[in-house]
XYZ file of C-alpha atoms in Angstrom:
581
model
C 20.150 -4.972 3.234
C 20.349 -3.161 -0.115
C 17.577 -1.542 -1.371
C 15.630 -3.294 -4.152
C 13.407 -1.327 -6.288
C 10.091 -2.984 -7.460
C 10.094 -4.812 -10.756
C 7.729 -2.686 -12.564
C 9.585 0.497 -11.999
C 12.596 -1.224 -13.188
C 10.475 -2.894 -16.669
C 9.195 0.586 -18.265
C 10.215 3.397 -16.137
C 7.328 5.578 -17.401
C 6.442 6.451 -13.607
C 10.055 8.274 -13.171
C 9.722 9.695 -16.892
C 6.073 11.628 -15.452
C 7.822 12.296 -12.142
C 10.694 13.873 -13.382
C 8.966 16.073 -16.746
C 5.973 16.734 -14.345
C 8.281 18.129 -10.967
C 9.760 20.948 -13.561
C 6.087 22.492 -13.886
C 6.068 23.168 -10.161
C 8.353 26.652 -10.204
C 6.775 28.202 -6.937
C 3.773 25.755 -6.277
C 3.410 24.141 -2.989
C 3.648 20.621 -3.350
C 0.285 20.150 -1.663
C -1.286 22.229 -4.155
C 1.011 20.885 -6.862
C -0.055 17.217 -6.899
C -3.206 18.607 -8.177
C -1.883 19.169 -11.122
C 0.008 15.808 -12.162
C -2.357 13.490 -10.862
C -5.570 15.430 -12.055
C -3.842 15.113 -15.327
C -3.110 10.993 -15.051
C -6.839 10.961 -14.199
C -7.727 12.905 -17.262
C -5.760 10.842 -19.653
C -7.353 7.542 -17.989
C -10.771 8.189 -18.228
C -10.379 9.719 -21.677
C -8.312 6.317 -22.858
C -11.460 4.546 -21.609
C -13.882 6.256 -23.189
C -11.989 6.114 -26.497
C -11.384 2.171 -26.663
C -15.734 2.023 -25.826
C -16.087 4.751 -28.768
C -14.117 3.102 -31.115
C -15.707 -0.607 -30.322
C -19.317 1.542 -30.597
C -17.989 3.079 -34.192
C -17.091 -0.145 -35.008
C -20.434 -1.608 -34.272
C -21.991 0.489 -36.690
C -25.181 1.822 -35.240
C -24.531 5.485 -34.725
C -24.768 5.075 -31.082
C -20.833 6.234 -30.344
C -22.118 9.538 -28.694
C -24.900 8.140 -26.655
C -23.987 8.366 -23.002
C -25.997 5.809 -21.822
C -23.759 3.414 -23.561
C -20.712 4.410 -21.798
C -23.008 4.533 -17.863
C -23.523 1.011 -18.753
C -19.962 -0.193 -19.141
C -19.235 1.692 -15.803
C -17.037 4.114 -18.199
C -17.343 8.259 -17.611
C -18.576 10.189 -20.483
C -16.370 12.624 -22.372
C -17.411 15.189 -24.616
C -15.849 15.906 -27.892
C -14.275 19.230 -26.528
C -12.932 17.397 -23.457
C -11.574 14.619 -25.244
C -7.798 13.826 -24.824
C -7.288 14.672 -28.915
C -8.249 18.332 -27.965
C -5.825 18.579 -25.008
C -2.829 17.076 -27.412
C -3.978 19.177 -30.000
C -3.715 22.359 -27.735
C -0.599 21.007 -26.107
C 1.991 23.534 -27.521
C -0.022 26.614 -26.992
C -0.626 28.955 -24.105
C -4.037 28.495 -23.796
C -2.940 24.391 -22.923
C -4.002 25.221 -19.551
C -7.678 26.946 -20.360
C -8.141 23.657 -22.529
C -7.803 21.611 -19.647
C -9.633 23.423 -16.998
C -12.677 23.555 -19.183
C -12.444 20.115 -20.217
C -12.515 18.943 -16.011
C -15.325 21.313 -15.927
C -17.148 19.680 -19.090
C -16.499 16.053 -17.502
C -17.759 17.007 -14.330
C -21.109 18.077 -15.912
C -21.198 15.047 -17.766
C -20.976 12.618 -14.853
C -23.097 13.180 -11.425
C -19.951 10.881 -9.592
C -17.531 13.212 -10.834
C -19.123 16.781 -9.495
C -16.853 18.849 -7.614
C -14.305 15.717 -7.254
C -11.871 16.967 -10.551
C -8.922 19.735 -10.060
C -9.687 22.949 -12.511
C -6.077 24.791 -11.813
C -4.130 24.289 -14.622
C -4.478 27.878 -16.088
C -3.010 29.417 -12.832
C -0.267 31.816 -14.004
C 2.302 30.270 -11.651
C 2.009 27.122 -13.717
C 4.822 27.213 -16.799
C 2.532 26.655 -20.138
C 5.642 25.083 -22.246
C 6.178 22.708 -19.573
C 2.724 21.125 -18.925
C 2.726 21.509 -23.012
C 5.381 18.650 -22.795
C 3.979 16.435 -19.791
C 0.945 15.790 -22.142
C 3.127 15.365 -25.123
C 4.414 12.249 -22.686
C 1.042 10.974 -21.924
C -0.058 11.256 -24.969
C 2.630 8.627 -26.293
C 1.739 6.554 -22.944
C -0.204 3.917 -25.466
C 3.000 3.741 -27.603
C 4.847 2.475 -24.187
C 2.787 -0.189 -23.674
C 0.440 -2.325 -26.160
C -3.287 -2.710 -25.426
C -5.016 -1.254 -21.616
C -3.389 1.645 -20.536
C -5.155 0.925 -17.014
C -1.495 -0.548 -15.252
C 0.753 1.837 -16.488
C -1.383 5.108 -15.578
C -2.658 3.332 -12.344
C 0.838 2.372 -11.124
C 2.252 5.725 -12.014
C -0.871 7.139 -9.899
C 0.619 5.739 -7.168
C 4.467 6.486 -8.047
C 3.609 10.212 -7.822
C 1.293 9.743 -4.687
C 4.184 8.245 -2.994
C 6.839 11.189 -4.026
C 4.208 13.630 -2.870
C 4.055 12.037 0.208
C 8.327 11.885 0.384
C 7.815 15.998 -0.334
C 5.023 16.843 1.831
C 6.660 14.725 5.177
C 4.793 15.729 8.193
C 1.433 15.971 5.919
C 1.662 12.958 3.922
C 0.348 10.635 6.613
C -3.448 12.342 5.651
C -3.792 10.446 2.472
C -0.643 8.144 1.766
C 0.645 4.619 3.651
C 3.619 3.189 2.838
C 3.136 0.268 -0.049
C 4.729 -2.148 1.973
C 2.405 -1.489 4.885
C -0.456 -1.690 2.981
C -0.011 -4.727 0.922
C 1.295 -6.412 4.105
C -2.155 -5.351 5.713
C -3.902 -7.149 2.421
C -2.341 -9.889 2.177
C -2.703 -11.415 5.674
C -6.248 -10.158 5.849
C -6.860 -11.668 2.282
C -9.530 -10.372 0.937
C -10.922 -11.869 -2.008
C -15.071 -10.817 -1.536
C -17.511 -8.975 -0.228
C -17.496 -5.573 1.822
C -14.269 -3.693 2.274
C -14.555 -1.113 4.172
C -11.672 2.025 5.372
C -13.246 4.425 7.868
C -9.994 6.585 7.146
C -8.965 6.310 3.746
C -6.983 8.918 2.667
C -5.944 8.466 -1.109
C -7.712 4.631 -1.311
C -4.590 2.641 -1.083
C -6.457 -0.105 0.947
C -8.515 -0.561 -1.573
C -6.079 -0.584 -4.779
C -4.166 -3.197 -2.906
C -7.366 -4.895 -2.002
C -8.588 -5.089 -5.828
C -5.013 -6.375 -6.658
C -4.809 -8.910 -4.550
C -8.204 -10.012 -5.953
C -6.891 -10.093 -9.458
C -3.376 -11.775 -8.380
C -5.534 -14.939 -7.399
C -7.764 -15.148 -10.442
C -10.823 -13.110 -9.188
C -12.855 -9.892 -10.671
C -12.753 -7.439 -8.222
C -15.402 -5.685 -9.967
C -18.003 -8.613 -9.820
C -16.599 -9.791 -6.011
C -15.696 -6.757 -3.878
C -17.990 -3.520 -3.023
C -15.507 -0.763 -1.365
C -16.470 1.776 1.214
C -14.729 4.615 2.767
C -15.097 7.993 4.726
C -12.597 10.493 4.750
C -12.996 13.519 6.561
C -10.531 15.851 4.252
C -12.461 16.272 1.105
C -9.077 16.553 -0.978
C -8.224 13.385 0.311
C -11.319 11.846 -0.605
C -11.108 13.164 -3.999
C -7.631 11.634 -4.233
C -9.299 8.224 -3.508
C -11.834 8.348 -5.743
C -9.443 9.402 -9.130
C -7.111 6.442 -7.997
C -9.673 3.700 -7.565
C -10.730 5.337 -11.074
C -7.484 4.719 -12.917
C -6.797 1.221 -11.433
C -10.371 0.581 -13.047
C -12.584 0.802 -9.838
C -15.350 2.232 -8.152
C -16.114 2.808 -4.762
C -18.904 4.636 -2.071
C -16.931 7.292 -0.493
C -18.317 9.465 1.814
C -15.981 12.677 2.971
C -16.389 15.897 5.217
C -18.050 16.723 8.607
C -20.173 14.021 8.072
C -17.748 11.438 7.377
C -15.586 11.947 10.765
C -15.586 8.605 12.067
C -15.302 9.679 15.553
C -18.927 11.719 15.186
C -20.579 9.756 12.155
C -21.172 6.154 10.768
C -21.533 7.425 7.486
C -21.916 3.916 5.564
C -24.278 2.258 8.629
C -22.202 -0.887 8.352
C -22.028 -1.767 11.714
C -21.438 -6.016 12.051
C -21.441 -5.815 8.173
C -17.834 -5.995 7.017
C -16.273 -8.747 5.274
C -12.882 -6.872 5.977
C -11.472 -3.677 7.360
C -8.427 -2.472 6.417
C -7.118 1.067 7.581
C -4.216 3.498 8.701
C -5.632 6.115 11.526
C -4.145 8.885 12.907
C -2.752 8.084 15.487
C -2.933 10.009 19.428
C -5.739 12.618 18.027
C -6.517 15.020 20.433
C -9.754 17.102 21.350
C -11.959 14.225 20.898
C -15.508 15.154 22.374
C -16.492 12.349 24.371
C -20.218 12.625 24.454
C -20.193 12.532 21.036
C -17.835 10.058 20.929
C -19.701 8.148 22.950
C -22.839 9.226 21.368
C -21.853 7.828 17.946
C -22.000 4.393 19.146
C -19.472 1.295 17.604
C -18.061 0.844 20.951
C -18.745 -3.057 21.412
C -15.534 -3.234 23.777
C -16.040 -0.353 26.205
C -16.282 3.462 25.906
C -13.539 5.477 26.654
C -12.530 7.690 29.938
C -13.842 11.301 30.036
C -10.748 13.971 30.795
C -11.566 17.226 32.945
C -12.236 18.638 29.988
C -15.207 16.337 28.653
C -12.813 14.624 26.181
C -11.269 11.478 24.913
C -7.879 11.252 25.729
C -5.005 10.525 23.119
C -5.055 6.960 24.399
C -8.796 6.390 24.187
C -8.915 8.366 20.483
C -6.764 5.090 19.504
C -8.969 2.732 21.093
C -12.079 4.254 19.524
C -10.451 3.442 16.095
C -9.752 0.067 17.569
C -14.009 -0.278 18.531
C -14.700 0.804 15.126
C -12.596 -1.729 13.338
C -13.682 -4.685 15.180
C -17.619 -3.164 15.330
C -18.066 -3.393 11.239
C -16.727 -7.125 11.102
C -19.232 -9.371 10.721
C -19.300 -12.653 12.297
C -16.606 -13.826 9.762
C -14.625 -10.741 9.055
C -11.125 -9.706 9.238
C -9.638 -6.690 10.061
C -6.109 -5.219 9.464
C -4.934 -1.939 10.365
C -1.967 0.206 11.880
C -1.945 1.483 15.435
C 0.920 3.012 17.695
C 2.435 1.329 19.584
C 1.951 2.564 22.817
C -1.788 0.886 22.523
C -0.858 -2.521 23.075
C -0.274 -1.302 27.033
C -2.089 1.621 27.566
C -3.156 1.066 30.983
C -6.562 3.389 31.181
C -7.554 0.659 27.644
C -6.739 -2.616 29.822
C -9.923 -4.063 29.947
C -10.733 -2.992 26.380
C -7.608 -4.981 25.772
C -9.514 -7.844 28.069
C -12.543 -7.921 26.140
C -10.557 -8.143 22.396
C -8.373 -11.492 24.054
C -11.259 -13.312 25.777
C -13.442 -12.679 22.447
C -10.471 -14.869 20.408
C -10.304 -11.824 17.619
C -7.128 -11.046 17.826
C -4.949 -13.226 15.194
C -1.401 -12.000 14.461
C 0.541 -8.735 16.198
C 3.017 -7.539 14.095
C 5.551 -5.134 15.329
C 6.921 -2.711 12.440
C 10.624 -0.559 13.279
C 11.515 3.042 13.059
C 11.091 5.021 10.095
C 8.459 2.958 8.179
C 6.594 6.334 7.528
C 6.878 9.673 5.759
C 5.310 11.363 8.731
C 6.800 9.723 12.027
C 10.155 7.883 12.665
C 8.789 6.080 15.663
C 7.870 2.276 15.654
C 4.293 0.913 15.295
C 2.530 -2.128 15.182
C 0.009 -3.787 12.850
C -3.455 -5.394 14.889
C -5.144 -8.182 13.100
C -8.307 -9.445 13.756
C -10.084 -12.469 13.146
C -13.773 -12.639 14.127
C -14.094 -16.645 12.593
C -10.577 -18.245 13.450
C -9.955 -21.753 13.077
C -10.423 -23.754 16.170
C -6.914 -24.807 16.280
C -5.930 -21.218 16.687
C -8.768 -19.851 18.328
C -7.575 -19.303 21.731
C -4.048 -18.242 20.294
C -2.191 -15.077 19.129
C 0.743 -14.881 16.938
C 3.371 -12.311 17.360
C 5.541 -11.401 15.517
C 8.847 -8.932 16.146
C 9.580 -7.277 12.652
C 11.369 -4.481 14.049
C 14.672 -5.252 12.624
C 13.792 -6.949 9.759
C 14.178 -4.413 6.774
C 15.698 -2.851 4.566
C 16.818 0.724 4.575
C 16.017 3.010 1.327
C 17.468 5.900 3.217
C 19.244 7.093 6.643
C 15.564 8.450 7.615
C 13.323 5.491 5.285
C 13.152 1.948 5.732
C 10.749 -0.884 4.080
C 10.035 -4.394 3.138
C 11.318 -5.348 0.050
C 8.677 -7.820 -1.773
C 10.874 -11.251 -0.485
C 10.754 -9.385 3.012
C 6.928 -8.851 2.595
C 6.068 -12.837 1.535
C 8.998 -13.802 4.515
C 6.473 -12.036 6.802
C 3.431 -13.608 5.506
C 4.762 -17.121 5.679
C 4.650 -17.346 8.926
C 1.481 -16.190 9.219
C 0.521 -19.150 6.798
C 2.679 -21.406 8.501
C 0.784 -20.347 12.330
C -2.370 -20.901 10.105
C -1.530 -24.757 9.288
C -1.573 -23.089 5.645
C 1.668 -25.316 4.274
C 0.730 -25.221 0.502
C 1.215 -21.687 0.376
C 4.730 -21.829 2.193
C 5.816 -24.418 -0.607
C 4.578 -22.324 -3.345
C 6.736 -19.776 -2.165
C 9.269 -21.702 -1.684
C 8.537 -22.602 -5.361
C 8.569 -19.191 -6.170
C 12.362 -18.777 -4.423
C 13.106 -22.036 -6.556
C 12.631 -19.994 -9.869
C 14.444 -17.074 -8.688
C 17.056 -18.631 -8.151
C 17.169 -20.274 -12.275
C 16.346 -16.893 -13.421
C 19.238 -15.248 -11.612
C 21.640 -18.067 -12.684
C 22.438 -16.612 -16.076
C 24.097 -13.322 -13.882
C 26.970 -15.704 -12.629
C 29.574 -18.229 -13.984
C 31.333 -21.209 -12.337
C 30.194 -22.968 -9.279
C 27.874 -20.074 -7.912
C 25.791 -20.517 -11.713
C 25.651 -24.135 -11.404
C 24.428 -24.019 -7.733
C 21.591 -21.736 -8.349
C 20.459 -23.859 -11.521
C 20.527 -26.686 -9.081
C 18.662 -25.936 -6.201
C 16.052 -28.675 -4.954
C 16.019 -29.080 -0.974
C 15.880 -26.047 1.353
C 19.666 -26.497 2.204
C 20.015 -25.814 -1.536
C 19.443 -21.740 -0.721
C 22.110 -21.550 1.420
C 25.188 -23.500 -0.473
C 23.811 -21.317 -3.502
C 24.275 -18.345 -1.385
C 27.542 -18.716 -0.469
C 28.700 -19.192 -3.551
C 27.561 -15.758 -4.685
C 29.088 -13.880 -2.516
C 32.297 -15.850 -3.666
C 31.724 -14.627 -6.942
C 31.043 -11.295 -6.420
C 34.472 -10.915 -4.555
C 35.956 -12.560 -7.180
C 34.297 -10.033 -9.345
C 35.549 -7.106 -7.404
C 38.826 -8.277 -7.419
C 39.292 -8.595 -10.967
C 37.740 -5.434 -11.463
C 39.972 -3.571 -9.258
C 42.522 -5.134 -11.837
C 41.275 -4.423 -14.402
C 40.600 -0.845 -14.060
C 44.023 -0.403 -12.739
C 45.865 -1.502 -16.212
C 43.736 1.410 -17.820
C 44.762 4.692 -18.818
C 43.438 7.325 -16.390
C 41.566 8.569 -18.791
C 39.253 5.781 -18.936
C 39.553 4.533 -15.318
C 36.329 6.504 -14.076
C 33.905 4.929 -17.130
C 35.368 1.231 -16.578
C 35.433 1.705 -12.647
C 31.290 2.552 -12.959
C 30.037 0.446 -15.303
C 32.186 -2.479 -13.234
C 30.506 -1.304 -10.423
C 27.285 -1.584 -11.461
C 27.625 -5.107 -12.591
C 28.568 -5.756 -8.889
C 25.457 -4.051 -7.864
C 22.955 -6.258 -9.883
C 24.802 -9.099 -8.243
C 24.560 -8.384 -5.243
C 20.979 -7.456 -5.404
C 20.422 -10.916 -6.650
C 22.795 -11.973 -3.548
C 20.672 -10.235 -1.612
C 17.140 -12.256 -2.938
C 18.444 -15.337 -2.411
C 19.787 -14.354 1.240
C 16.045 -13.885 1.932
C 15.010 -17.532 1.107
C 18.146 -18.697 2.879
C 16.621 -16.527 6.078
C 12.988 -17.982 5.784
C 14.263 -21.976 5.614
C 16.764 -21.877 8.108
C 14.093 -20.516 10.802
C 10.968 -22.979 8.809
C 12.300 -25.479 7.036
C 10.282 -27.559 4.462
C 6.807 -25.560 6.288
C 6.740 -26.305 9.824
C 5.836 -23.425 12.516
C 7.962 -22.824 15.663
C 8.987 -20.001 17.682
C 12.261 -18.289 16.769
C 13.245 -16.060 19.655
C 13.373 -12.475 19.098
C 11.019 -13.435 15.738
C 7.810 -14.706 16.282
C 5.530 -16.767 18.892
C 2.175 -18.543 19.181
C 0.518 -17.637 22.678
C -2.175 -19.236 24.274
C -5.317 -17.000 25.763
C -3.434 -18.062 28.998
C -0.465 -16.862 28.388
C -1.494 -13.361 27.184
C -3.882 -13.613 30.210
C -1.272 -13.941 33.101
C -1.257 -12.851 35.938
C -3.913 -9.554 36.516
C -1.684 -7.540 38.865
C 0.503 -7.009 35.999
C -1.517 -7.267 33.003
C -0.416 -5.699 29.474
C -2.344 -7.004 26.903
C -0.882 -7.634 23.504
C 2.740 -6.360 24.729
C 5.424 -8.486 23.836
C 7.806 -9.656 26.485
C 10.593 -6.648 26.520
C 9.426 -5.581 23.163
C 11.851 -8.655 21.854
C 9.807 -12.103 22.152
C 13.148 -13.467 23.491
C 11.914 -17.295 23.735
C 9.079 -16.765 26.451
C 5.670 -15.939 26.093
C 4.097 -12.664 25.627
C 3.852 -10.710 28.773
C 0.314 -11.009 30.759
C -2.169 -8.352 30.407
């Protein structure tokens, strides 16, 4: 399927506008170094809009207390000095000593605000750095308010994670340290579905667990602020500090705890053992050089410790099941846990009774098996492990799996994701295997209005079909009768172009073309409703070989001689249950 970029890219392009001023400063600057600069400088311009709206609401007030710091503590907003105030950067913006000006002001901030110390990037004066470019990257940010009435909080939050994500596509192999796909994550959030309490990553990398966590709070009407507490180790400082400057510009705060002392192999940093509401993470996979007496030392290991190697370590299979320990050890009796694993550790045979243990607990909930080149850092397959500590008892001796691994849609030759239709698809039947119907109509509610929005694109019988849908069979006559028009489209343009002058061929032929695009992007939405109801219907959950299926503890269970725990049959689901284990 054709790409589909997200809607808030497409409504204000500000993200590409930073990305694309912000990648000339980086001359001979490692990009690992480099994304220092840019998003140290988002940060900057976030916590200085902040503080501004609370000064001018304080001046306003009248009581002279506008520089008291305490006043800004209180409102969970950092305190700014004059000197480090975003006026001073703009006002040194066209000079050489730009750079100086915003060193010092980090360094000021830092002073200011105990959470801050040692967390803020101070390397903008580096001689490598070209003055008259950074000059103009602030002269963008400065206008940032002027892009976008009231809270700048969205726009310099999602354009946080815009550049996090290009950093990533530039940094490959390294990336997988402090970025996870969007797509991964939210699909992680939304079938764990947080909405309060403790959320806890004991590998957090950059903190996009927890942005997506606090978003999905907001998207149903909560205050993530007043519901959620967030927790996280880290054991790459940078990456921590990453974390903590993101949560900060989507308006956030969390406990993050990062070095030695926050490898979760080794340390429990947070002592939140059986005290998780959810857990939601993306490990490194197959880590090697594990020591197992401390391993095994550091406890969390309520389904078995792992094998000792000649050389008194964990091996690359038992590293992954120590993750898996953790996870389910810091759920409480109700929690939830969502996280990526490789895929090799749903039959690991040294892990089999580890494996036991998680199916004759009823934890596991849903198995979700993700295709190649999902990630920046590896092209192989993986699979997402959800766990459910206080399932209903309809479900509670069942697993759903489901087989996503060709279900996708390719960005690139070497990239592929879920688009946001692809993503809710997913979750559906999650709902659906939950007896959750009202959210599978609401979606379908949601397709409903896509499909009146998109009407105005066509004419003729494909506009009145999509301004007409009602029943589920509705998607697919609608469907059709796109693709109709869009050949008919692509006809007449051929025609049309052809009557031209040369001259004037190549302008007509593109813009033509890119009306055929936006068509059959909107082709391409409604194909995805048309693929949900023709496996569901009006809400009702079945198997769909090579898809998805329900099996019973039994099932999974099979026959010991040949057990595989949490392997689907062939790796395809093809209409019988997963494979014993």
């Amino acid at each position: 399927m054709a790409k589909k970029k997200a809607d808030n890219t497409a409504e204000i392009g500000f993200e590409q506008q930073i990305w694309s001023a912000a990648d000339k400063l980086r001359g001979n600057i490692d990009a690992s170094e480099y994304k220092n600069v840019v998003l140290g400088l988002i940060f900057l311009k976030y916590i200085s809009d902040k503080f501004d709206q609370r000064h001018q609401e304080l001046v306003e007030e009248g009581e002279g207390f506008e520089e008291d710091r305490d006043e800004y503590l209180a409102e969970n907003i950092f305190f700014v000095p004059e000197s480090a105030r975003w006026a001073t950067i703009a006002a040194a913006a066209h000079t050489p000593e730009v750079g100086k000006v915003i060193d010092e002001a980090m360094r000021q901030i830092e002073a200011e605000n105990d959470k801050l110390k040692n967390i803020l990037p101070k390397n903008f004066a580096r001689q490598e750095l070209d003055k008259r470019r950074l000059g103009e990257v602030v002269d963008l940010f400065t206008n940032v308010q002027m892009a976008e009435k009231g809270d700048t909080r969205d726009i310099l939050g999602r354009t946080y994670e815009y550049c996090l994500a290009k950093f990533a596509e530039a940094e490959g192999k390294n990336a997988g340290e402090f970025y996870t796909p969007a797509c991964i994550v939210k699909t992680l959030v939304e079938i764990i579905e947080p909405y309060h309490g403790r959320v806890y990553d004991p590998c957090c990398g950059s903190g996009g667990m927890f942005v997506s966590a606090s978003d999905y709070v907001r998207e149903q009407g909560g205050n993530p602020a007043q519901s959620m507490m967030f927790y996280g180790q880290e054991k790459v400082d940078y990456n921590a500090k990453l974390c903590l400057m993101n949560m900060a510009v989507h308006g956030m705060q969390g406990n993050i705890k990062s070095g030695d002392e926050a490898n979760s192999f080794y340390h429990d940093a947070h002592a939140l053992e059986g005290a998780c509401d959810y857990v939601a993470a993306n490990p490194p996979f197959n880590v090697d050089k594990v020591k197992w007496s401390a391993a095994v030392d550091a406890g969390r290991l309520p389904l078995g410790a792992p094998k000792e190697n000649k050389k008194h370590e964990v091996s690359t299979s038992g590293a992954n099941y120590l993750w898996i320990n953790y996870f389910y050890s810091y759920l409480n009796d109700h929690g939830r846990a969502g996280f990526v694993m490789a895929s090799s550790a749903t039959d690991s045979n040294a892990e089999r009774a580890q494996r036991r243990a998680l199916v004759e607990a009823s934890a596991v909930d849903v198995m979700l098996y993700v295709g190649n080149n999902f990630f920046y850092t590896k092209s192989l397959p993986c699979t997402l492990w959800f766990f459910d500590k206080d399932k209903p008892q309809a479900i509670r001796d069942k697993v759903l799996f489901i087989d996503a691994q060709r279900y996708h849609t390719a960005v690139s030759t070497t990239l592929n994701e879920w688009t946001p239709w692809q993503l809710k698809n997913l979750t559906a039947i999650v709902w659906l295997y939950r007896g959750e119907q009202e959210k599978y109509r609401k979606l379908l509610g949601a397709y409903k209005a896509r499909c009146t929005k998109l009407a105005v694109l066509f004419s003729g019988e494909a506009a009145k079909k999509l301004s007409n849908v009602c029943g589920v069979k509705d998607f697919a006559a609608a469907h059709a009768a796109m693709l109709t028009a869009i050949e008919g489209q692509k006809a007449d343009a051929k025609a049309e172009v052809e009557t031209l002058p040369k001259r004037q061929q190549k302008k007509r032929r593109e813009e033509l073309a890119a009306v055929a695009a936006q068509l059959e992007a909107a082709a391409t939405e409604v194909g995805e409703a048309v693929w949900l109801v023709e496996k569901f219907g009006e809400g009702e959950y079945a198997d769909v070989p090579g898809l998805c299926k329900v099996a019973s503890r039994k099932d999974i269970q099979g026959d010991a001689r040949r057990q595989k725990l949490l392997e689907p049959d062939a790796g395809r689901l093809r209409g019988r249950a997963a494979r014993g284990g």
